[in-house]
GROMACS .gro file of C-alpha atoms in nm:
model
  250
    1UNK     CA    1  -2.329  -0.331  -1.421
    2UNK     CA    2  -1.977  -0.469  -1.460
    3UNK     CA    3  -1.969  -0.372  -1.827
    4UNK     CA    4  -2.095  -0.022  -1.744
    5UNK     CA    5  -1.825   0.025  -1.479
    6UNK     CA    6  -1.565  -0.098  -1.726
    7UNK     CA    7  -1.691   0.150  -1.986
    8UNK     CA    8  -1.689   0.446  -1.744
    9UNK     CA    9  -1.344   0.371  -1.600
   10UNK     CA   10  -1.193   0.334  -1.948
   11UNK     CA   11  -1.359   0.658  -2.059
   12UNK     CA   12  -1.212   0.839  -1.757
   13UNK     CA   13  -0.863   0.707  -1.833
   14UNK     CA   14  -0.892   0.789  -2.204
   15UNK     CA   15  -0.996   1.149  -2.138
   16UNK     CA   16  -0.733   1.186  -1.866
   17UNK     CA   17  -0.461   1.065  -2.103
   18UNK     CA   18  -0.534   1.361  -2.329
   19UNK     CA   19  -0.530   1.619  -2.048
   20UNK     CA   20  -0.238   1.838  -1.944
   21UNK     CA   21  -0.330   1.816  -1.573
   22UNK     CA   22  -0.246   2.179  -1.499
   23UNK     CA   23  -0.547   2.319  -1.319
   24UNK     CA   24  -0.679   1.967  -1.264
   25UNK     CA   25  -0.867   1.709  -1.469
   26UNK     CA   26  -1.241   1.698  -1.404
   27UNK     CA   27  -1.487   1.428  -1.498
   28UNK     CA   28  -1.848   1.465  -1.394
   29UNK     CA   29  -2.181   1.310  -1.480
   30UNK     CA   30  -2.475   1.166  -1.289
   31UNK     CA   31  -2.265   0.864  -1.188
   32UNK     CA   32  -1.942   1.019  -1.065
   33UNK     CA   33  -1.766   1.343  -0.982
   34UNK     CA   34  -1.390   1.316  -1.007
   35UNK     CA   35  -1.105   1.566  -0.972
   36UNK     CA   36  -0.745   1.464  -1.045
   37UNK     CA   37  -0.458   1.702  -0.974
   38UNK     CA   38  -0.081   1.718  -0.943
   39UNK     CA   39  -0.014   1.578  -0.594
   40UNK     CA   40   0.087   1.793  -0.299
   41UNK     CA   41   0.373   1.554  -0.230
   42UNK     CA   42   0.508   1.233  -0.379
   43UNK     CA   43   0.590   0.868  -0.318
   44UNK     CA   44   0.951   0.830  -0.197
   45UNK     CA   45   1.101   0.691  -0.519
   46UNK     CA   46   0.944   0.966  -0.730
   47UNK     CA   47   1.031   1.237  -0.478
   48UNK     CA   48   1.393   1.122  -0.499
   49UNK     CA   49   1.386   1.157  -0.879
   50UNK     CA   50   1.233   1.505  -0.853
   51UNK     CA   51   1.495   1.614  -0.600
   52UNK     CA   52   1.777   1.502  -0.828
   53UNK     CA   53   1.615   1.655  -1.134
   54UNK     CA   54   1.553   1.992  -0.970
   55UNK     CA   55   1.906   2.008  -0.832
   56UNK     CA   56   2.069   1.926  -1.168
   57UNK     CA   57   1.836   2.071  -1.430
   58UNK     CA   58   1.871   2.397  -1.615
   59UNK     CA   59   1.576   2.615  -1.709
   60UNK     CA   60   1.520   2.530  -2.073
   61UNK     CA   61   1.239   2.384  -2.279
   62UNK     CA   62   1.370   2.029  -2.252
   63UNK     CA   63   1.412   2.058  -1.876
   64UNK     CA   64   1.063   2.200  -1.829
   65UNK     CA   65   0.916   1.916  -2.037
   66UNK     CA   66   1.098   1.654  -1.832
   67UNK     CA   67   0.977   1.814  -1.512
   68UNK     CA   68   0.621   1.824  -1.643
   69UNK     CA   69   0.641   1.454  -1.732
   70UNK     CA   70   0.759   1.369  -1.381
   71UNK     CA   71   0.466   1.554  -1.231
   72UNK     CA   72   0.219   1.399  -1.473
   73UNK     CA   73   0.330   1.043  -1.404
   74UNK     CA   74   0.175   1.063  -1.058
   75UNK     CA   75  -0.187   1.184  -1.080
   76UNK     CA   76  -0.361   1.240  -0.747
   77UNK     CA   77  -0.730   1.187  -0.689
   78UNK     CA   78  -0.832   1.497  -0.496
   79UNK     CA   79  -1.207   1.438  -0.498
   80UNK     CA   80  -1.422   1.142  -0.588
   81UNK     CA   81  -1.794   1.102  -0.533
   82UNK     CA   82  -1.963   0.792  -0.669
   83UNK     CA   83  -2.338   0.751  -0.703
   84UNK     CA   84  -2.493   0.516  -0.446
   85UNK     CA   85  -2.594   0.273  -0.719
   86UNK     CA   86  -2.228   0.223  -0.816
   87UNK     CA   87  -2.073   0.207  -0.471
   88UNK     CA   88  -1.918  -0.117  -0.348
   89UNK     CA   89  -1.916  -0.250  -0.704
   90UNK     CA   90  -1.542  -0.218  -0.773
   91UNK     CA   91  -1.573   0.119  -0.951
   92UNK     CA   92  -1.296   0.291  -0.753
   93UNK     CA   93  -1.053   0.005  -0.813
   94UNK     CA   94  -1.145  -0.001  -1.183
   95UNK     CA   95  -1.069   0.371  -1.218
   96UNK     CA   96  -0.729   0.334  -1.048
   97UNK     CA   97  -0.641   0.031  -1.259
   98UNK     CA   98  -0.731   0.205  -1.585
   99UNK     CA   99  -0.533   0.516  -1.489
  100UNK     CA  100  -0.228   0.299  -1.425
  101UNK     CA  101  -0.259   0.160  -1.778
  102UNK     CA  102  -0.210   0.509  -1.926
  103UNK     CA  103   0.136   0.503  -2.084
  104UNK     CA  104   0.285   0.793  -1.887
  105UNK     CA  105   0.137   0.703  -1.545
  106UNK     CA  106   0.360   0.525  -1.294
  107UNK     CA  107   0.171   0.593  -0.971
  108UNK     CA  108  -0.183   0.684  -0.870
  109UNK     CA  109  -0.234   0.881  -0.550
  110UNK     CA  110  -0.539   0.967  -0.347
  111UNK     CA  111  -0.496   1.253  -0.105
  112UNK     CA  112  -0.676   1.393   0.198
  113UNK     CA  113  -0.917   1.100   0.223
  114UNK     CA  114  -1.201   1.182   0.460
  115UNK     CA  115  -1.435   0.886   0.408
  116UNK     CA  116  -1.374   0.649   0.704
  117UNK     CA  117  -1.466   0.337   0.507
  118UNK     CA  118  -1.221   0.421   0.228
  119UNK     CA  119  -0.958   0.524   0.482
  120UNK     CA  120  -0.990   0.190   0.655
  121UNK     CA  121  -0.958   0.001   0.326
  122UNK     CA  122  -0.654   0.197   0.207
  123UNK     CA  123  -0.477   0.175   0.543
  124UNK     CA  124  -0.500  -0.204   0.558
  125UNK     CA  125  -0.454  -0.277   0.187
  126UNK     CA  126  -0.120  -0.429   0.088
  127UNK     CA  127  -0.139  -0.249  -0.247
  128UNK     CA  128  -0.163   0.103  -0.106
  129UNK     CA  129   0.118   0.284   0.074
  130UNK     CA  130   0.126   0.605   0.275
  131UNK     CA  131   0.262   0.928   0.136
  132UNK     CA  132   0.427   1.134   0.408
  133UNK     CA  133   0.490   1.507   0.417
  134UNK     CA  134   0.534   1.783   0.671
  135UNK     CA  135   0.157   1.803   0.700
  136UNK     CA  136   0.159   1.440   0.819
  137UNK     CA  137   0.345   1.547   1.132
  138UNK     CA  138   0.079   1.803   1.227
  139UNK     CA  139  -0.126   1.521   1.375
  140UNK     CA  140   0.158   1.333   1.544
  141UNK     CA  141  -0.026   1.326   1.877
  142UNK     CA  142  -0.301   1.144   1.689
  143UNK     CA  143  -0.053   0.887   1.560
  144UNK     CA  144   0.125   0.782   1.879
  145UNK     CA  145  -0.156   0.613   2.075
  146UNK     CA  146  -0.262   0.375   1.799
  147UNK     CA  147   0.100   0.287   1.717
  148UNK     CA  148   0.138   0.181   2.080
  149UNK     CA  149  -0.176  -0.028   2.053
  150UNK     CA  150  -0.101  -0.176   1.710
  151UNK     CA  151   0.256  -0.302   1.654
  152UNK     CA  152   0.159  -0.396   1.298
  153UNK     CA  153   0.066  -0.037   1.210
  154UNK     CA  154   0.375   0.093   1.389
  155UNK     CA  155   0.599  -0.143   1.192
  156UNK     CA  156   0.429  -0.052   0.863
  157UNK     CA  157   0.468   0.320   0.930
  158UNK     CA  158   0.836   0.275   1.015
  159UNK     CA  159   0.893   0.102   0.681
  160UNK     CA  160   0.746   0.405   0.502
  161UNK     CA  161   0.946   0.655   0.710
  162UNK     CA  162   1.270   0.466   0.649
  163UNK     CA  163   1.205   0.451   0.275
  164UNK     CA  164   1.168   0.830   0.261
  165UNK     CA  165   1.479   0.885   0.475
  166UNK     CA  166   1.684   0.643   0.265
  167UNK     CA  167   1.584   0.777  -0.078
  168UNK     CA  168   1.512   1.146  -0.025
  169UNK     CA  169   1.709   1.448   0.090
  170UNK     CA  170   1.423   1.683   0.179
  171UNK     CA  171   1.250   1.463   0.436
  172UNK     CA  172   1.485   1.500   0.733
  173UNK     CA  173   1.189   1.621   0.937
  174UNK     CA  174   1.077   1.257   0.950
  175UNK     CA  175   1.377   1.174   1.170
  176UNK     CA  176   1.205   1.349   1.459
  177UNK     CA  177   0.878   1.171   1.388
  178UNK     CA  178   1.062   0.839   1.390
  179UNK     CA  179   1.232   0.923   1.721
  180UNK     CA  180   0.909   1.040   1.882
  181UNK     CA  181   0.728   0.726   1.768
  182UNK     CA  182   1.001   0.507   1.916
  183UNK     CA  183   0.992   0.696   2.244
  184UNK     CA  184   0.616   0.675   2.261
  185UNK     CA  185   0.592   0.307   2.178
  186UNK     CA  186   0.856   0.225   2.437
  187UNK     CA  187   0.664   0.426   2.695
  188UNK     CA  188   0.956   0.666   2.732
  189UNK     CA  189   0.732   0.954   2.633
  190UNK     CA  190   0.402   0.964   2.817
  191UNK     CA  191   0.100   1.116   2.652
  192UNK     CA  192  -0.146   1.288   2.880
  193UNK     CA  193  -0.486   1.434   2.804
  194UNK     CA  194  -0.599   1.700   3.052
  195UNK     CA  195  -0.948   1.724   3.188
  196UNK     CA  196  -1.045   1.998   2.942
  197UNK     CA  197  -0.817   1.895   2.659
  198UNK     CA  198  -0.855   1.655   2.373
  199UNK     CA  199  -0.558   1.490   2.206
  200UNK     CA  200  -0.532   1.478   1.826
  201UNK     CA  201  -0.763   1.771   1.751
  202UNK     CA  202  -0.531   2.073   1.731
  203UNK     CA  203  -0.650   2.414   1.835
  204UNK     CA  204  -0.910   2.304   2.088
  205UNK     CA  205  -0.687   2.257   2.391
  206UNK     CA  206  -0.776   2.592   2.546
  207UNK     CA  207  -1.146   2.585   2.460
  208UNK     CA  208  -1.313   2.337   2.697
  209UNK     CA  209  -1.663   2.367   2.548
  210UNK     CA  210  -1.549   2.298   2.191
  211UNK     CA  211  -1.311   2.030   2.309
  212UNK     CA  212  -1.595   1.855   2.489
  213UNK     CA  213  -1.819   1.870   2.181
  214UNK     CA  214  -1.536   1.743   1.961
  215UNK     CA  215  -1.471   1.459   2.203
  216UNK     CA  216  -1.836   1.354   2.187
  217UNK     CA  217  -1.836   1.379   1.808
  218UNK     CA  218  -1.514   1.175   1.787
  219UNK     CA  219  -1.659   0.908   2.015
  220UNK     CA  220  -1.980   0.888   1.810
  221UNK     CA  221  -1.793   0.858   1.481
  222UNK     CA  222  -1.549   0.596   1.608
  223UNK     CA  223  -1.841   0.383   1.731
  224UNK     CA  224  -2.028   0.433   1.403
  225UNK     CA  225  -1.731   0.312   1.200
  226UNK     CA  226  -1.640   0.034   1.443
  227UNK     CA  227  -1.300   0.178   1.537
  228UNK     CA  228  -1.141   0.288   1.859
  229UNK     CA  229  -1.088   0.663   1.895
  230UNK     CA  230  -0.711   0.605   1.868
  231UNK     CA  231  -0.748   0.410   1.544
  232UNK     CA  232  -0.988   0.668   1.397
  233UNK     CA  233  -0.751   0.960   1.470
  234UNK     CA  234  -0.452   0.764   1.337
  235UNK     CA  235  -0.624   0.707   1.004
  236UNK     CA  236  -0.739   1.067   0.974
  237UNK     CA  237  -0.382   1.187   1.034
  238UNK     CA  238  -0.232   0.956   0.768
  239UNK     CA  239  -0.484   1.006   0.489
  240UNK     CA  240  -0.279   1.025   0.167
  241UNK     CA  241  -0.177   0.713  -0.025
  242UNK     CA  242  -0.026   0.586  -0.349
  243UNK     CA  243  -0.026   0.262  -0.546
  244UNK     CA  244   0.160   0.121  -0.843
  245UNK     CA  245  -0.051  -0.193  -0.872
  246UNK     CA  246  -0.348  -0.261  -1.096
  247UNK     CA  247  -0.616  -0.343  -0.841
  248UNK     CA  248  -0.853  -0.632  -0.810
  249UNK     CA  249  -1.215  -0.527  -0.804
  250UNK     CA  250  -1.316  -0.444  -0.447
   0.00000   0.00000   0.00000
């Protein structure tokens, strides 16, 4: 099995290395379905490079090639489905590690993760870091409660926010997130959930029936995945990550 996983992950990386990435790179067989795209947003160090490049570059062939290379150095896993027989065998880590060995790849991202088990692993892994964007702040009411309950997560999130604010010029919107987090965690800002409202699930506040169903569903899922509701919503709100490290098999 280990040799087969090694073969598949190397085959994915080899075929990816020959792709142009525009329109996405697809790899599909009976063992895996994989879609890799240009990311929606970028790790802070790369975003800083892109900002400087876009502000200084002229529209010529050389400039377009350099821009393309910057985009291509950060492939994002948009979709990954692994056959049951290959799950929990280190296949995901092997794919990421082989992609990072491709000569032009500096980062590997995975975006909009919906699988709670993978979310939990990525959130607590020291080799994966959050990618933040304006869309991250849509679920800020989902982020506050767990930050108050988990100083470790709060501290880790602040490190990421500060890195973006220090390196980038287009992430000023994170200043407000940082301030709101501080206010919340110091109990300056009180969060309240009304009788017919549910925090962290936007758009349901004025629809009691749907809010009640969503609350039940949230409670069921948090119990199923052995997380509090606050932790579950926190991880769903911050569901895009990047790594620069070749991973151990997990």
